Every structure is written in C-alpha cells, then in structure tokens.
Amino acid sequence: MSVTGFMYNVNATKALGELELSAGLEGNRSWHNKYKHSAYVYIGGLNPDLSEGDVVIMFSQFGEVIDVNMIRDKATGKSKGFCFVCYEDQSSTVLAVDNMNGYQLLGRTMRVDHVEKYKAPKQLDENDLDENGDPKLLEYKATGAEGKGTGVYNVLDGQKKIEEIQKGKKEVVVKTAKIEDEDEAWAKAFESSLASPSKKDKKDKKAKKDKKKEKKAKKKDKKKELKAQKEELKKMLAEAKRLNEEAKKAKEARKKAKRSSESSSSESSSSLSSSSSS
C-alpha cells in the first residue's frame, strides 16, 4: 500500500480532525485556524459528470456559496474532477472540510481541504484591446450560487420551478389552517384523548426499543470504523518503516561497493609497482 498520493492526503486530514476532537482543541488551537484568512475550499475526486449546480447543492448545507470554479478541459469543456468553492462565511469552510473530506460520492472518494492562497482564473476581453493589441484583463467576479453573480437567486429555469412548487405548498398550508376552525380543533383533540392508552403505550415502548437498537448499531459501526482507521494508520507506518530500512540497506550496499572498488584499485597499483621494480 502506498503512503503517498490522493488517499494519503484524505486520510491525513481525517486523522487531524480526529486528533483535534479527542484532544478537545478549538479556536486558535485548532489546525483550521491557519486558514482563517481564506474562505475557499478545494474539492477533488469528483465524478466528471457532476456540474457546478450539483456541487452547490451538496456544499450549500454548510453555508452560503458565493463562488464556484469548476476546472474544465479547454478543448472539450469536460470537468477534470476538481473545483474550488468560496463561502460567504469563512467558518463554513471548517464544516465543509470536517464533514465532506473522505465522503464517498458516486463510487469516488472526495478530498475536501482548505485553500491557503486562491488564484482567481484570468478572464480576457477579446473585443477590448490595449495599445499593444492584446486583450485587456477583466475584473474577476464571483459566480454566486446559480452562476449569475453574488446574491442573484431564482434565475435558472430549474430553480424557478422549485421556487414555484415551494410557494404553492405554503399557500395550501395557509388555506388549510384557515379552514380548520375552533370546533374542528376541539373535535380532533377529543378524539385523540379517546385513543386507547394501551396502544399508545405499545407504540412508545416500541419506539424506545427501536431507538435503543439504532443507537447500539451506530455505536458498533463507529467502533468498526475507528478500528479500520487504526489498522490503516498501522499499515501506513509499517510501510514507511519498510521503505526507510530499504533506503538504509541501499546506502550500506553503496558504501560496501565503494570500499571494494577502492581496495581493488589499491591492489592493482601495488602489483604494477612491484612488476616495474623487478
């Protein structure tokens, strides 16, 4: 197993988070504090079929997304599998890194990490040339959540439909609430009070039992996951130790070869001098 590369970075970031949790580090003592000046995160390991909108849907759960830069092939326009996302609130980057790094999506493991120094893409105006005939550099503007600028919402057709459906649902709820008068509310309360206490107790008992089972299963899964992570770290350390030993052996072999070469050359010189003297 290799101890370098993509998965090494994913596991290293996860290990930092677990160490921080176990030690109770927070605020200025947290490793995230190093990146408090940057509101950008790097997202790698993405399926090439995912769009900017898909990324926004996934990562907007941690805060307001104000910029998305999906890196695409200039010739084909196809995604290269990684992008950069900027949040309105820098603290959202901490939530995104802690929760989404190592997350499995469409059969791929995502790497999510802080970006210390983000370089905005250069955009040139081919219609506006400078005195040397070169296109002028345009000022970079954040895309916003829907690609139409920061603070611009409900401009995409899909988003408009979602907004219309949500408004319709709210109107139905309001109308239903108005129709239900005090007499109907009293009747419902009376019917619920007549419900069999034994059935209610059974339901509560079953709910408690199910909750207990779920809690136990979660605890078991967490133990398995921690055990697997410990094994992974052990393997990584063992591999690193093996590589170090191999490097030492190679170094010793080179030294031995060098000494052998010097010894042979010394013997050759001695034989030549004795033959010349005779």
CSV table of N, CA and C in Angstrom, one decimal, residues 17 40 47 57-58 79 95-96 98 137 141 156 162 169-170 216 227 233 235 243-244 254 256 259 263 267 269 274:
chain,number,residue,atom,x,y,z
A,17,GLY,N,-8.4,15.8,12.1
A,17,GLY,CA,-9.7,16.1,12.7
A,17,GLY,C,-10.0,15.2,13.9
A,40,TYR,N,-12.1,29.9,0.8
A,40,TYR,CA,-12.1,28.9,-0.3
A,40,TYR,C,-11.8,27.5,0.2
A,47,ASN,N,-16.9,13.1,-9.6
A,47,ASN,CA,-17.2,12.5,-10.8
A,47,ASN,C,-17.3,13.5,-11.9
A,57,ILE,N,-25.4,22.3,-4.5
A,57,ILE,CA,-26.4,21.6,-3.8
A,57,ILE,C,-25.8,20.8,-2.6
A,58,MET,N,-24.7,20.2,-2.9
A,58,MET,CA,-24.0,19.4,-1.8
A,58,MET,C,-23.4,20.3,-0.7
A,79,SER,N,-15.4,18.3,-17.2
A,79,SER,CA,-14.8,18.6,-15.9
A,79,SER,C,-13.6,17.7,-15.7
A,95,LEU,N,-16.7,23.5,8.5
A,95,LEU,CA,-17.7,22.5,8.5
A,95,LEU,C,-17.6,21.6,7.2
A,96,ALA,N,-17.3,22.2,6.1
A,96,ALA,CA,-17.2,21.5,4.8
A,96,ALA,C,-16.0,20.5,4.9
A,98,ASP,N,-14.4,19.2,7.6
A,98,ASP,CA,-14.6,18.2,8.6
A,98,ASP,C,-15.7,17.2,8.2
A,137,LEU,N,-7.4,42.5,-19.5
A,137,LEU,CA,-7.8,41.6,-18.4
A,137,LEU,C,-9.0,42.1,-17.7
A,141,LYS,N,-15.2,38.3,-11.2
A,141,LYS,CA,-16.5,38.4,-10.4
A,141,LYS,C,-16.9,37.0,-10.0
A,156,LEU,N,-32.4,30.6,-12.8
A,156,LEU,CA,-32.3,29.4,-13.6
A,156,LEU,C,-33.7,28.8,-13.7
A,162,ILE,N,-38.7,25.1,-8.8
A,162,ILE,CA,-38.6,24.7,-7.4
A,162,ILE,C,-39.2,25.7,-6.5
A,169,LYS,N,-46.9,25.0,-2.1
A,169,LYS,CA,-47.1,24.3,-0.8
A,169,LYS,C,-47.4,25.2,0.4
A,170,LYS,N,-46.8,26.3,0.4
A,170,LYS,CA,-47.0,27.3,1.5
A,170,LYS,C,-48.5,27.8,1.5
A,216,LYS,N,-27.4,1.5,19.5
A,216,LYS,CA,-26.4,0.4,19.7
A,216,LYS,C,-25.7,0.1,18.3
A,227,LYS,N,-11.6,1.2,14.3
A,227,LYS,CA,-10.7,0.1,14.3
A,227,LYS,C,-10.1,0.0,12.9
A,233,LEU,N,-3.7,3.2,9.7
A,233,LEU,CA,-2.6,4.0,10.1
A,233,LEU,C,-1.4,3.1,10.4
A,235,LYS,N,-0.7,0.2,9.0
A,235,LYS,CA,-0.2,-0.2,7.8
A,235,LYS,C,0.7,0.9,7.1
A,243,LEU,N,10.2,1.2,3.9
A,243,LEU,CA,10.9,2.0,2.9
A,243,LEU,C,12.2,2.6,3.5
A,244,ASN,N,12.1,3.0,4.8
A,244,ASN,CA,13.3,3.6,5.4
A,244,ASN,C,14.4,2.6,5.6
A,254,ARG,N,25.9,0.6,-1.2
A,254,ARG,CA,26.8,1.5,-2.0
A,254,ARG,C,28.1,1.8,-1.3
A,256,LYS,N,29.7,-0.3,0.7
A,256,LYS,CA,30.4,-1.5,0.6
A,256,LYS,C,31.1,-1.6,-0.8
A,259,ARG,N,34.0,0.7,-1.0
A,259,ARG,CA,35.2,0.3,-0.3
A,259,ARG,C,35.9,-0.9,-1.1
A,263,SER,N,39.6,-0.9,-2.7
A,263,SER,CA,40.6,-1.9,-2.3
A,263,SER,C,41.2,-2.6,-3.6
A,267,GLU,N,45.1,-2.7,-4.8
A,267,GLU,CA,45.8,-3.9,-5.1
A,267,GLU,C,46.5,-3.8,-6.5
A,269,SER,N,47.4,-1.2,-8.1
A,269,SER,CA,48.6,-0.2,-8.0
A,269,SER,C,49.8,-0.9,-7.4
A,274,SER,N,55.3,-3.3,-8.1
A,274,SER,CA,56.2,-4.4,-7.9
A,274,SER,C,56.8,-5.0,-9.2
